[in-house]
Structures are given as C-alpha cells and as structure tokens.
Short mmCIF file of C-alpha atoms in Angstrom, two decimals:
data_model
loop_
_atom_site.label_atom_id
_atom_site.label_comp_id
_atom_site.label_asym_id
_atom_site.label_seq_id
_atom_site.Cartn_x
_atom_site.Cartn_y
_atom_site.Cartn_z
CA MET A 1411 0.00 0.00 0.00
CA VAL A 1412 2.74 2.48 0.87
CA ALA A 1413 4.43 1.92 -2.51
CA SER A 1414 1.25 3.13 -4.21
CA LEU A 1415 1.57 6.48 -2.40
CA THR A 1416 4.91 7.44 -3.99
CA PRO A 1417 3.59 8.50 -7.45
CA TYR A 1418 1.72 11.47 -5.97
CA PRO A 1419 3.60 14.64 -6.94
CA SER A 1420 2.87 16.28 -3.60
CA LEU A 1421 4.79 13.54 -1.80
CA THR A 1422 7.82 13.76 -4.05
CA LYS A 1423 8.02 17.54 -3.41
CA THR A 1424 8.09 17.26 0.37
CA PRO A 1425 9.46 13.93 1.61
CA ARG A 1426 9.69 15.25 5.18
CA HIS A 1427 5.88 15.26 5.38
CA PHE A 1428 5.60 11.63 4.27
CA HIS A 1429 5.50 10.33 7.85
CA SER A 1430 2.64 12.67 8.82
CA LEU A 1431 0.80 11.81 5.60
CA LEU A 1432 1.16 8.13 6.30
CA HIS A 1433 -0.08 8.83 9.83
CA LEU A 1434 -3.07 10.65 8.35
CA TYR A 1435 -3.89 7.65 6.18
CA LEU A 1436 -3.41 5.05 8.89
CA PHE A 1437 -5.17 6.74 11.78
CA VAL A 1438 -7.69 9.19 10.31
CA SER A 1439 -9.02 7.22 7.37
CA PRO A 1440 -11.38 4.40 8.26
CA PRO A 1441 -9.59 1.17 7.43
CA PRO A 1442 -11.12 -1.10 4.81
CA PRO A 1443 -12.42 -4.38 6.24
CA PRO A 1444 -9.81 -7.17 6.17
CA ASN A 1445 -10.62 -10.52 4.66
CA ASN A 1446 -10.44 -13.75 6.66
CA ASP A 1447 -6.66 -13.99 6.21
CA GLY A 1448 -6.08 -10.60 7.87
CA PHE A 1449 -4.99 -8.96 4.60
CA VAL A 1450 -6.51 -5.92 2.90
CA ARG A 1451 -7.25 -6.14 -0.81
CA ALA A 1452 -5.82 -3.27 -2.84
CA ASP A 1453 -9.01 -2.92 -4.87
CA GLN A 1454 -10.94 -2.13 -1.65
CA ILE A 1455 -8.89 1.02 -0.94
CA ASP A 1456 -10.46 4.25 -2.19
CA LEU A 1457 -7.39 6.00 -3.65
CA LYS A 1458 -9.39 9.04 -4.77
CA SER A 1459 -10.53 9.72 -1.22
CA LEU A 1460 -6.99 9.12 0.04
CA ASP A 1461 -5.58 11.55 -2.53
CA GLU A 1462 -8.11 14.23 -1.49
CA GLN A 1463 -7.23 13.77 2.18
CA LEU A 1464 -3.51 14.01 1.43
CA GLU A 1465 -3.96 17.20 -0.60
CA ARG A 1466 -6.07 18.82 2.16
CA HIS A 1467 -3.44 17.88 4.73
CA LEU A 1468 -0.56 19.21 2.61
CA THR A 1469 -2.40 22.45 1.90
CA ARG A 1470 -3.03 22.96 5.61
CA VAL A 1471 0.61 22.21 6.50
CA TRP A 1472 2.02 24.48 3.77
CA THR A 1473 -0.32 27.29 4.83
CA MET A 1474 0.73 26.94 8.46
CA GLU A 1475 4.43 27.00 7.52
CA LYS A 1476 3.93 30.00 5.24
CA ASN A 1477 2.09 31.93 7.97
CA LYS A 1478 4.74 31.01 10.52
CA ASN A 1479 7.50 32.35 8.24
CA ASN A 1480 5.59 35.56 7.40
CA HIS A 1481 4.92 36.46 11.03
CA PRO A 1482 8.15 36.26 13.05
CA PRO A 1483 7.57 36.06 16.79
CA THR A 1484 7.57 39.48 18.39
CA ALA A 1485 9.71 40.02 21.46
CA THR A 1486 7.59 40.88 24.47
CA LYS A 1487 8.83 43.64 26.73
CA ARG A 1488 9.92 42.30 30.09
CA GLN A 1489 8.21 43.79 33.14
CA GLU A 1490 10.31 45.46 35.84
CA TRP A 1491 9.84 42.57 38.28
CA GLU A 1492 10.71 39.84 35.74
CA ILE A 1493 14.18 38.31 35.56
CA ASP A 1494 16.19 37.15 32.58
CA PRO A 1495 15.91 33.33 32.62
CA SER A 1496 19.18 32.93 30.70
CA LYS A 1497 21.05 34.36 33.73
CA LEU A 1498 19.49 31.88 36.18
CA ILE A 1499 21.23 28.62 37.09
CA VAL A 1500 19.11 26.24 39.19
CA LYS A 1501 21.09 23.84 41.33
CA SER A 1502 20.22 21.22 43.95
CA ALA A 1503 16.92 21.05 45.83
CA LEU A 1504 16.98 22.43 49.38
CA ALA A 1505 13.44 21.60 50.53
CA ARG A 1506 10.12 20.29 49.31
CA GLY A 1507 6.77 21.45 50.58
CA THR A 1508 3.07 21.66 49.86
CA TYR A 1509 3.40 24.56 47.46
CA GLY A 1510 6.63 23.65 45.68
CA THR A 1511 10.32 22.89 45.85
CA VAL A 1512 13.01 25.36 46.85
CA HIS A 1513 16.30 25.03 44.99
CA ARG A 1514 19.70 26.58 45.48
CA GLY A 1515 20.53 28.79 42.51
CA VAL A 1516 22.72 31.52 41.06
CA TYR A 1517 21.33 34.58 39.31
CA ASP A 1518 23.76 36.91 37.58
CA GLY A 1519 26.59 35.72 39.89
CA VAL A 1520 24.55 36.07 43.12
CA ASP A 1521 23.47 33.08 45.26
CA VAL A 1522 19.66 32.90 45.36
CA ALA A 1523 16.85 30.59 46.43
CA VAL A 1524 14.53 29.50 43.60
CA GLN A 1525 11.03 28.25 44.32
CA ASP A 1526 9.51 25.92 41.75
CA ALA A 1527 5.79 26.13 42.54
CA HIS A 1528 3.66 23.04 41.99
CA THR A 1529 1.14 23.83 39.26
CA SER A 1530 -1.40 21.31 40.58
CA ASN A 1531 -1.74 23.30 43.81
CA LYS A 1532 -2.21 26.54 41.90
CA THR A 1533 -5.11 25.16 39.89
CA SER A 1534 -6.77 23.48 42.86
CA GLN A 1535 -6.52 26.65 44.99
CA ALA A 1536 -7.76 28.84 42.15
CA SER A 1537 -10.92 26.76 41.84
CA ALA A 1538 -11.50 26.63 45.62
#
C-alpha cells in the first residue's frame, strides 16, 4: 500500500511530510475491512478519497508553515519585576513542601533561592 503512495507529486516535493501523511492515512481514514486472512485487498482502498485527504493535509501544513514564516515572533517587553531566565542557574533542591520545591541557585553571579511552585496546587486553589 505504501508503494502506491509514492507516485503522488505532492509527496515527491516534500518527503519530510511523508510520515505525517502516512499517519493521516493510517489513523484518520477508516480502514477497509480485512478478509479472513487478515490482509486488505488493494481494490478495496479508495485511492481518490486518500488523494483528497492528502492534498487537504498538505495544503493545511504548507499554509501553516507559510504563515509562521511571514509572522516572526515578536519580542515581548519584560516587566520590571521579571528576571532574565538565561542568567538563572538552578542547582540542587533544598526543601520540598506543599506549594513547591526550593532550589539553590545563582542569578547573575549572586546566590539565590529559587522556588519551583507546583502547578497542581495553583489550579486546585484557584478553583477553591
């Protein structure tokens, strides 16, 4: 079955998308019913429908890539209280508690304590 996919021009243009296209065929398309031997007959596969699905998928992927390249991510201005994460080095854990773990760390050459808050407690307290 996979060998029959190679003649499509869209696949020969972008071989890196072949895996996702195969995934689309295997997991999105309803599989044809197997015969008693567990094999699928090639004449039971609707290639026209498969081709349409592949083209829709490729169009969506190419559009997403094009939009991603046209709109570079904008740098957000850092607030006064925010730190530069590239200057922070998190070291060993000092203590663990209900709300998170406190680590030893270094920020911009200064020894600091870094609290890694547990996100599960944040969400449970926010809903309470």
